[in-house]
Amino acid sequence: MKKLIILFVVTLGLFGCEDNSSRDVLSSQLTNDNTKEIFELKQKAIVPILVMSKNKQFKQFVLNECLKQEHGEYNVYLSKIITEYKDNPSFSESILELAALATKIKFLNGGIEPLLFYPRAETIEESRLNQKSSATARLAEELVLVNQDDYDIGTNSSPGYVLTFDGELIFYDNITEDFAWENDVWVIGQEEEGVIMSSVGDEIISSQVFTSTPQSRFDGQPEYGGIIQVTDLGAVEPWVLGKLEFRIVILDSKGVVIKEKEFDKRKRSHFRNKKWYDYGYFVGNWNLPAIGNWTTEKWMEMDGGKSSSVTFKVPASGPGGIPFDVTIPSKEKDDDLGLSMIQFTEPMDQVYNLTHINIKRKHQ
């Protein structure tokens, strides 16, 4: 990690001094109108967390908990940290402060758990798997902390903060995804409400073998989908939110939903550098009399929230027909990634362009 040479000292009351005119605060991740207050409480919570992070055992505890992925992510709830250290006299002042702030955040946020997300835990885990070893990871002396709600979509970065030797909070740098996955950066955030917590199969590397022979379809052919390439990872899911949770909806030529799946969480390394990922999802046997000459495939990235719906147009079922609207249930924070018509007569290696993603089909 680079040394601190010249930094601008700020206090909690002066965070607003940074020019945020181009910064997109992830207020959409919050569930109510308490956005500003919740944001400020998280900023205040940065201080006791950074104070405790000066202790190597505490940093190791956070890493170990994040590697467990109890909630499908590399995170640990603040409540677990508080429970673990509430009786430790070395942390009494910081824990009391953190507990009070965490209680307020959770209350104002409709009961959603505040947490610490540790991006580098994914890098550490993958390194151990590749080396077939459980060697202890080297943790940096200085730790940077980021507020999940303060994220600039244009630069895919968030301001990071550290403590001086005198205990003052100072701006360190704008933290990018690449930096966070290779250095000790923690993100204070909250759980995604109503999003699937499972990450079953996340450790399996996709074979990325999508060749289908023959290239043409035949009536009754078994069809597989769930093959996706993310072309803009930050646009689909900001790095401060962690793993990706995709949903696929497939409709027949009459606009009837025939298959639907909320996929388990997947770590970001599966999608970096525009790699293709194959969920191995069985769409069904393409029987022309039942399904028709085309299907419509829609994708969403799930971020949870209150119940909502999304409406989109699908092609008419017959020649000269008028496209019509279809409405499906969703959550208010879910990201709509678009849809594509997939025709029976198209080659199996056809790539379909949606919003920030590409998709494919295959048969076996």
GROMACS .gro file of C-alpha atoms in nm:
model
  364
    1MET     CA    1   0.000   0.000   0.000
    2LYS     CA    2   0.137   0.342  -0.085
    3LYS     CA    3   0.266   0.559   0.196
    4LEU     CA    4   0.073   0.859   0.318
    5ILE     CA    5   0.272   1.166   0.219
    6ILE     CA    6   0.040   1.463   0.184
    7LEU     CA    7  -0.323   1.432   0.289
    8PHE     CA    8  -0.597   1.682   0.356
    9VAL     CA    9  -0.729   1.665   0.711
   10VAL     CA   10  -1.104   1.663   0.744
   11THR     CA   11  -1.347   1.615   1.029
   12LEU     CA   12  -1.680   1.441   1.025
   13GLY     CA   13  -1.850   1.775   0.997
   14LEU     CA   14  -1.648   1.867   0.689
   15PHE     CA   15  -1.703   1.563   0.467
   16GLY     CA   16  -1.923   1.783   0.254
   17CYS     CA   17  -1.617   1.986   0.152
   18GLU     CA   18  -1.532   1.729  -0.113
   19ASP     CA   19  -1.680   1.821  -0.448
   20ASN     CA   20  -1.962   1.572  -0.492
   21SER     CA   21  -2.121   1.741  -0.792
   22SER     CA   22  -2.044   1.439  -1.010
   23ARG     CA   23  -2.075   1.180  -0.733
   24ASP     CA   24  -2.369   0.946  -0.742
   25VAL     CA   25  -2.453   0.850  -0.383
   26LEU     CA   26  -2.613   0.507  -0.374
   27SER     CA   27  -2.921   0.639  -0.196
   28SER     CA   28  -3.129   0.397  -0.399
   29GLN     CA   29  -2.986   0.122  -0.180
   30LEU     CA   30  -3.160   0.272   0.123
   31THR     CA   31  -3.518   0.187   0.201
   32ASN     CA   32  -3.664   0.519   0.316
   33ASP     CA   33  -3.622   0.896   0.334
   34ASN     CA   34  -3.350   0.882   0.601
   35THR     CA   35  -3.077   0.870   0.339
   36LYS     CA   36  -2.877   1.169   0.463
   37GLU     CA   37  -2.892   1.072   0.830
   38ILE     CA   38  -2.797   0.710   0.761
   39PHE     CA   39  -2.507   0.827   0.546
   40GLU     CA   40  -2.380   1.056   0.822
   41LEU     CA   41  -2.411   0.782   1.084
   42LYS     CA   42  -2.203   0.551   0.868
   43GLN     CA   43  -1.942   0.823   0.827
   44LYS     CA   44  -1.924   0.856   1.205
   45ALA     CA   45  -1.892   0.478   1.242
   46ILE     CA   46  -1.578   0.488   1.029
   47VAL     CA   47  -1.380   0.632   1.322
   48PRO     CA   48  -1.431   0.358   1.586
   49ILE     CA   49  -1.386   0.089   1.320
   50LEU     CA   50  -1.054   0.237   1.210
   51VAL     CA   51  -0.944   0.274   1.573
   52MET     CA   52  -1.009  -0.097   1.632
   53SER     CA   53  -0.839  -0.188   1.304
   54LYS     CA   54  -0.507  -0.076   1.455
   55ASN     CA   55  -0.520  -0.409   1.640
   56LYS     CA   56  -0.387  -0.697   1.428
   57GLN     CA   57  -0.605  -0.955   1.602
   58PHE     CA   58  -0.915  -0.750   1.525
   59LYS     CA   59  -0.822  -0.727   1.157
   60GLN     CA   60  -0.764  -1.102   1.149
   61PHE     CA   61  -1.106  -1.158   1.310
   62VAL     CA   62  -1.276  -0.949   1.041
   63LEU     CA   63  -1.092  -1.136   0.766
   64ASN     CA   64  -1.181  -1.476   0.913
   65GLU     CA   65  -1.548  -1.382   0.945
   66CYS     CA   66  -1.563  -1.245   0.591
   67LEU     CA   67  -1.407  -1.562   0.453
   68LYS     CA   68  -1.689  -1.763   0.612
   69GLN     CA   69  -1.939  -1.587   0.382
   70GLU     CA   70  -2.222  -1.655   0.625
   71HIS     CA   71  -2.452  -1.432   0.422
   72GLY     CA   72  -2.318  -1.532   0.081
   73GLU     CA   73  -2.081  -1.234   0.073
   74TYR     CA   74  -1.736  -1.147   0.206
   75ASN     CA   75  -1.883  -0.949   0.493
   76VAL     CA   76  -1.948  -0.950   0.866
   77TYR     CA   77  -2.240  -0.782   1.043
   78LEU     CA   78  -2.150  -0.502   1.284
   79SER     CA   79  -2.368  -0.680   1.540
   80LYS     CA   80  -2.131  -0.979   1.534
   81ILE     CA   81  -1.829  -0.754   1.583
   82ILE     CA   82  -2.000  -0.585   1.876
   83THR     CA   83  -2.095  -0.917   2.037
   84GLU     CA   84  -1.740  -1.050   1.996
   85TYR     CA   85  -1.567  -0.748   2.150
   86LYS     CA   86  -1.819  -0.593   2.390
   87ASP     CA   87  -1.647  -0.744   2.695
   88ASN     CA   88  -1.294  -0.668   2.580
   89PRO     CA   89  -1.161  -0.372   2.784
   90SER     CA   90  -0.918  -0.278   2.507
   91PHE     CA   91  -1.210  -0.196   2.278
   92SER     CA   92  -1.469  -0.071   2.527
   93GLU     CA   93  -1.485   0.292   2.413
   94SER     CA   94  -1.490   0.213   2.042
   95ILE     CA   95  -1.744  -0.069   2.084
   96LEU     CA   96  -1.980   0.152   2.284
   97GLU     CA   97  -1.964   0.417   2.012
   98LEU     CA   98  -2.004   0.164   1.731
   99ALA     CA   99  -2.294  -0.012   1.904
  100ALA     CA  100  -2.486   0.314   1.944
  101LEU     CA  101  -2.430   0.409   1.580
  102ALA     CA  102  -2.514   0.061   1.448
  103THR     CA  103  -2.839   0.056   1.644
  104LYS     CA  104  -2.944   0.390   1.495
  105ILE     CA  105  -2.847   0.285   1.142
  106LYS     CA  106  -3.043  -0.038   1.166
  107PHE     CA  107  -3.349   0.138   1.307
  108LEU     CA  108  -3.352   0.413   1.044
  109ASN     CA  109  -3.288   0.156   0.770
  110GLY     CA  110  -3.595  -0.052   0.847
  111GLY     CA  111  -3.413  -0.326   1.037
  112ILE     CA  112  -3.155  -0.397   0.766
  113GLU     CA  113  -2.822  -0.508   0.914
  114PRO     CA  114  -2.523  -0.272   0.881
  115LEU     CA  115  -2.202  -0.455   0.796
  116LEU     CA  116  -1.839  -0.448   0.691
  117PHE     CA  117  -1.755  -0.577   0.344
  118TYR     CA  118  -1.394  -0.679   0.276
  119PRO     CA  119  -1.330  -0.699  -0.103
  120ARG     CA  120  -0.976  -0.834  -0.069
  121ALA     CA  121  -1.112  -1.143   0.109
  122GLU     CA  122  -1.211  -1.273  -0.236
  123THR     CA  123  -0.854  -1.227  -0.359
  124ILE     CA  124  -0.714  -1.397  -0.048
  125GLU     CA  125  -0.955  -1.688  -0.081
  126GLU     CA  126  -0.870  -1.742  -0.447
  127SER     CA  127  -0.498  -1.727  -0.372
  128ARG     CA  128  -0.536  -1.996  -0.107
  129LEU     CA  129  -0.740  -2.215  -0.340
  130ASN     CA  130  -0.485  -2.181  -0.619
  131GLN     CA  131  -0.198  -2.264  -0.385
  132LYS     CA  132  -0.395  -2.537  -0.206
  133SER     CA  133  -0.284  -2.374   0.117
  134SER     CA  134  -0.436  -2.196   0.417
  135ALA     CA  135  -0.136  -1.971   0.467
  136THR     CA  136  -0.203  -1.657   0.669
  137ALA     CA  137  -0.263  -1.352   0.451
  138ARG     CA  138  -0.044  -1.049   0.501
  139LEU     CA  139  -0.252  -0.763   0.634
  140ALA     CA  140  -0.133  -0.407   0.577
  141GLU     CA  141  -0.048  -0.177   0.867
  142GLU     CA  142  -0.278   0.094   0.732
  143LEU     CA  143  -0.640   0.018   0.651
  144VAL     CA  144  -0.870   0.230   0.433
  145LEU     CA  145  -1.243   0.254   0.497
  146VAL     CA  146  -1.514   0.342   0.244
  147ASN     CA  147  -1.881   0.433   0.285
  148GLN     CA  148  -2.090   0.208   0.057
  149ASP     CA  149  -2.341   0.486  -0.011
  150ASP     CA  150  -2.079   0.724  -0.151
  151TYR     CA  151  -1.999   0.589  -0.497
  152ASP     CA  152  -1.918   0.769  -0.822
  153ILE     CA  153  -2.061   0.574  -1.116
  154GLY     CA  154  -1.859   0.780  -1.362
  155THR     CA  155  -1.522   0.679  -1.213
  156ASN     CA  156  -1.628   0.355  -1.038
  157SER     CA  157  -1.468   0.488  -0.722
  158SER     CA  158  -1.549   0.586  -0.364
  159PRO     CA  159  -1.360   0.818  -0.128
  160GLY     CA  160  -1.148   0.625   0.122
  161TYR     CA  161  -1.054   0.742   0.470
  162VAL     CA  162  -0.778   0.661   0.719
  163LEU     CA  163  -0.679   0.778   1.067
  164THR     CA  164  -0.374   0.987   1.151
  165PHE     CA  165  -0.152   0.899   1.447
  166ASP     CA  166  -0.350   1.159   1.642
  167GLY     CA  167  -0.680   0.986   1.567
  168GLU     CA  168  -0.802   1.239   1.312
  169LEU     CA  169  -0.998   1.112   1.013
  170ILE     CA  170  -0.844   1.213   0.681
  171PHE     CA  171  -0.927   1.160   0.315
  172TYR     CA  172  -0.685   0.909   0.163
  173ASP     CA  173  -0.778   0.866  -0.203
  174ASN     CA  174  -1.064   0.775  -0.434
  175ILE     CA  175  -1.072   0.397  -0.415
  176THR     CA  176  -1.130   0.189  -0.728
  177GLU     CA  177  -1.229  -0.176  -0.757
  178ASP     CA  178  -0.880  -0.284  -0.864
  179PHE     CA  179  -0.726  -0.115  -0.561
  180ALA     CA  180  -0.984  -0.256  -0.318
  181TRP     CA  181  -0.933  -0.616  -0.433
  182GLU     CA  182  -0.555  -0.595  -0.384
  183ASN     CA  183  -0.530  -0.381  -0.067
  184ASP     CA  184  -0.684  -0.367   0.277
  185VAL     CA  185  -1.003  -0.172   0.217
  186TRP     CA  186  -1.319  -0.221   0.422
  187VAL     CA  187  -1.660  -0.096   0.315
  188ILE     CA  188  -1.924   0.000   0.569
  189GLY     CA  189  -2.263  -0.076   0.420
  190GLN     CA  190  -2.585  -0.269   0.470
  191GLU     CA  191  -2.734  -0.600   0.368
  192GLU     CA  192  -2.934  -0.611   0.044
  193GLU     CA  193  -3.296  -0.661   0.147
  194GLY     CA  194  -3.479  -0.956  -0.006
  195VAL     CA  195  -3.186  -1.081  -0.216
  196ILE     CA  196  -3.092  -1.450  -0.225
  197MET     CA  197  -2.817  -1.522   0.030
  198SER     CA  198  -2.689  -1.848  -0.119
  199SER     CA  199  -2.359  -1.865  -0.306
  200VAL     CA  200  -2.366  -2.239  -0.375
  201GLY     CA  201  -2.128  -2.329  -0.658
  202ASP     CA  202  -1.947  -1.996  -0.640
  203GLU     CA  203  -1.611  -2.170  -0.601
  204ILE     CA  204  -1.656  -2.360  -0.927
  205ILE     CA  205  -1.488  -2.199  -1.226
  206SER     CA  206  -1.710  -2.199  -1.534
  207SER     CA  207  -1.577  -2.424  -1.809
  208GLN     CA  208  -1.652  -2.148  -2.061
  209VAL     CA  209  -1.700  -2.412  -2.331
  210PHE     CA  210  -2.009  -2.312  -2.524
  211THR     CA  211  -1.960  -2.488  -2.856
  212SER     CA  212  -2.281  -2.649  -2.977
  213THR     CA  213  -2.284  -2.907  -3.254
  214PRO     CA  214  -2.467  -2.888  -3.483
  215GLN     CA  215  -2.512  -2.511  -3.510
  216SER     CA  216  -2.879  -2.540  -3.607
  217ARG     CA  217  -3.171  -2.634  -3.382
  218PHE     CA  218  -3.413  -2.922  -3.429
  219ASP     CA  219  -3.768  -2.957  -3.300
  220GLY     CA  220  -3.766  -3.083  -2.941
  221GLN     CA  221  -3.400  -3.001  -2.885
  222PRO     CA  222  -3.280  -2.957  -2.523
  223GLU     CA  223  -3.186  -2.589  -2.486
  224TYR     CA  224  -2.953  -2.439  -2.225
  225GLY     CA  225  -2.920  -2.074  -2.125
  226GLY     CA  226  -2.775  -1.876  -1.837
  227ILE     CA  227  -2.463  -1.798  -2.039
  228ILE     CA  228  -2.361  -1.438  -1.974
  229GLN     CA  229  -2.079  -1.194  -2.044
  230VAL     CA  230  -2.070  -0.870  -1.843
  231THR     CA  231  -1.939  -0.587  -2.060
  232ASP     CA  232  -1.945  -0.318  -1.788
  233LEU     CA  233  -1.909  -0.469  -1.442
  234GLY     CA  234  -1.932  -0.141  -1.252
  235ALA     CA  235  -2.253  -0.042  -1.431
  236VAL     CA  236  -2.418  -0.376  -1.357
  237GLU     CA  237  -2.314  -0.384  -0.990
  238PRO     CA  238  -2.091  -0.123  -0.818
  239TRP     CA  239  -1.792  -0.288  -0.651
  240VAL     CA  240  -1.894  -0.156  -0.309
  241LEU     CA  241  -2.198  -0.388  -0.325
  242GLY     CA  242  -1.995  -0.705  -0.377
  243LYS     CA  243  -2.118  -1.012  -0.561
  244LEU     CA  244  -2.365  -1.026  -0.848
  245GLU     CA  245  -2.714  -1.175  -0.826
  246PHE     CA  246  -2.869  -1.234  -1.166
  247ARG     CA  247  -3.223  -1.327  -1.260
  248ILE     CA  248  -3.334  -1.476  -1.592
  249VAL     CA  249  -3.691  -1.480  -1.726
  250ILE     CA  250  -3.781  -1.668  -2.046
  251LEU     CA  251  -4.109  -1.627  -2.232
  252ASP     CA  252  -4.253  -1.824  -2.523
  253SER     CA  253  -4.377  -1.667  -2.847
  254LYS     CA  254  -4.713  -1.589  -2.683
  255GLY     CA  255  -4.546  -1.386  -2.408
  256VAL     CA  256  -4.605  -1.650  -2.141
  257VAL     CA  257  -4.329  -1.702  -1.883
  258ILE     CA  258  -4.206  -2.060  -1.926
  259LYS     CA  259  -3.886  -2.049  -1.719
  260GLU     CA  260  -3.754  -1.821  -1.447
  261LYS     CA  261  -3.456  -1.840  -1.215
  262GLU     CA  262  -3.287  -1.627  -0.950
  263PHE     CA  263  -2.928  -1.744  -0.964
  264ASP     CA  264  -2.714  -1.778  -0.652
  265LYS     CA  265  -2.459  -1.507  -0.576
  266ARG     CA  266  -2.145  -1.509  -0.785
  267LYS     CA  267  -1.816  -1.335  -0.704
  268ARG     CA  268  -1.691  -1.065  -0.933
  269SER     CA  269  -1.385  -1.254  -1.054
  270HIS     CA  270  -1.615  -1.479  -1.261
  271PHE     CA  271  -1.712  -1.175  -1.473
  272ARG     CA  272  -1.399  -0.960  -1.482
  273ASN     CA  273  -1.228  -0.881  -1.811
  274LYS     CA  274  -1.549  -0.966  -1.999
  275LYS     CA  275  -1.519  -1.337  -1.927
  276TRP     CA  276  -1.815  -1.555  -2.019
  277TYR     CA  277  -1.988  -1.737  -1.733
  278ASP     CA  278  -2.214  -2.039  -1.774
  279TYR     CA  279  -2.475  -2.112  -1.506
  280GLY     CA  280  -2.563  -2.435  -1.689
  281TYR     CA  281  -2.933  -2.348  -1.682
  282PHE     CA  282  -3.171  -2.588  -1.857
  283VAL     CA  283  -3.431  -2.386  -2.045
  284GLY     CA  284  -3.628  -2.687  -2.170
  285ASN     CA  285  -3.695  -2.885  -2.486
  286TRP     CA  286  -3.776  -2.644  -2.767
  287ASN     CA  287  -4.096  -2.798  -2.899
  288LEU     CA  288  -4.220  -2.573  -3.178
  289PRO     CA  289  -4.595  -2.641  -3.133
  290ALA     CA  290  -4.574  -2.545  -2.765
  291ILE     CA  291  -4.313  -2.268  -2.756
  292GLY     CA  292  -4.334  -2.123  -3.106
  293ASN     CA  293  -4.064  -1.992  -3.336
  294TRP     CA  294  -3.895  -1.769  -3.082
  295THR     CA  295  -3.845  -1.705  -2.713
  296THR     CA  296  -3.781  -1.380  -2.530
  297GLU     CA  297  -3.501  -1.383  -2.273
  298LYS     CA  298  -3.487  -1.111  -2.008
  299TRP     CA  299  -3.213  -1.047  -1.751
  300MET     CA  300  -3.203  -0.846  -1.429
  301GLU     CA  301  -2.944  -0.787  -1.158
  302MET     CA  302  -3.111  -0.814  -0.819
  303ASP     CA  303  -3.050  -0.554  -0.549
  304GLY     CA  304  -3.364  -0.615  -0.345
  305GLY     CA  305  -3.589  -0.365  -0.172
  306LYS     CA  306  -3.964  -0.340  -0.156
  307SER     CA  307  -4.190  -0.537  -0.391
  308SER     CA  308  -4.234  -0.376  -0.731
  309SER     CA  309  -4.279  -0.478  -1.094
  310VAL     CA  310  -4.124  -0.423  -1.434
  311THR     CA  311  -4.313  -0.392  -1.762
  312PHE     CA  312  -4.163  -0.460  -2.105
  313LYS     CA  313  -4.278  -0.522  -2.460
  314VAL     CA  314  -4.259  -0.860  -2.633
  315PRO     CA  315  -4.311  -0.934  -3.003
  316ALA     CA  316  -4.656  -1.021  -3.132
  317SER     CA  317  -4.728  -1.393  -3.159
  318GLY     CA  318  -4.839  -1.377  -3.522
  319PRO     CA  319  -4.758  -1.197  -3.850
  320GLY     CA  320  -4.878  -0.837  -3.853
  321GLY     CA  321  -4.950  -0.843  -3.482
  322ILE     CA  322  -4.878  -0.560  -3.242
  323PRO     CA  323  -4.614  -0.602  -2.968
  324PHE     CA  324  -4.774  -0.612  -2.625
  325ASP     CA  325  -4.674  -0.539  -2.266
  326VAL     CA  326  -4.581  -0.805  -2.013
  327THR     CA  327  -4.545  -0.725  -1.643
  328ILE     CA  328  -4.346  -0.940  -1.401
  329PRO     CA  329  -4.281  -0.893  -1.028
  330SER     CA  330  -3.947  -0.751  -0.917
  331LYS     CA  331  -3.790  -0.547  -0.635
  332GLU     CA  332  -3.761  -0.169  -0.640
  333LYS     CA  333  -3.378  -0.164  -0.651
  334ASP     CA  334  -3.335  -0.435  -0.916
  335ASP     CA  335  -3.148  -0.331  -1.230
  336ASP     CA  336  -3.321  -0.402  -1.562
  337LEU     CA  337  -3.059  -0.530  -1.807
  338GLY     CA  338  -3.293  -0.560  -2.103
  339LEU     CA  339  -3.407  -0.850  -2.318
  340SER     CA  340  -3.361  -1.015  -2.655
  341MET     CA  341  -3.570  -1.224  -2.891
  342ILE     CA  342  -3.405  -1.558  -2.965
  343GLN     CA  343  -3.535  -1.721  -3.281
  344PHE     CA  344  -3.544  -2.094  -3.349
  345THR     CA  345  -3.374  -2.050  -3.687
  346GLU     CA  346  -3.073  -1.857  -3.552
  347PRO     CA  347  -2.734  -2.031  -3.518
  348MET     CA  348  -2.642  -2.163  -3.175
  349ASP     CA  349  -2.331  -1.943  -3.153
  350GLN     CA  350  -2.537  -1.624  -3.191
  351VAL     CA  351  -2.448  -1.356  -2.932
  352TYR     CA  352  -2.731  -1.132  -2.811
  353ASN     CA  353  -2.654  -0.780  -2.687
  354LEU     CA  354  -2.846  -0.647  -2.388
  355THR     CA  355  -2.765  -0.357  -2.153
  356HIS     CA  356  -2.408  -0.398  -2.020
  357ILE     CA  357  -2.425  -0.775  -2.083
  358ASN     CA  358  -2.422  -1.026  -2.368
  359ILE     CA  359  -2.595  -1.364  -2.359
  360LYS     CA  360  -2.584  -1.692  -2.550
  361ARG     CA  361  -2.759  -2.028  -2.571
  362LYS     CA  362  -2.627  -2.381  -2.623
  363HIS     CA  363  -2.742  -2.741  -2.652
  364GLN     CA  364  -2.571  -3.062  -2.545
   0.00000   0.00000   0.00000
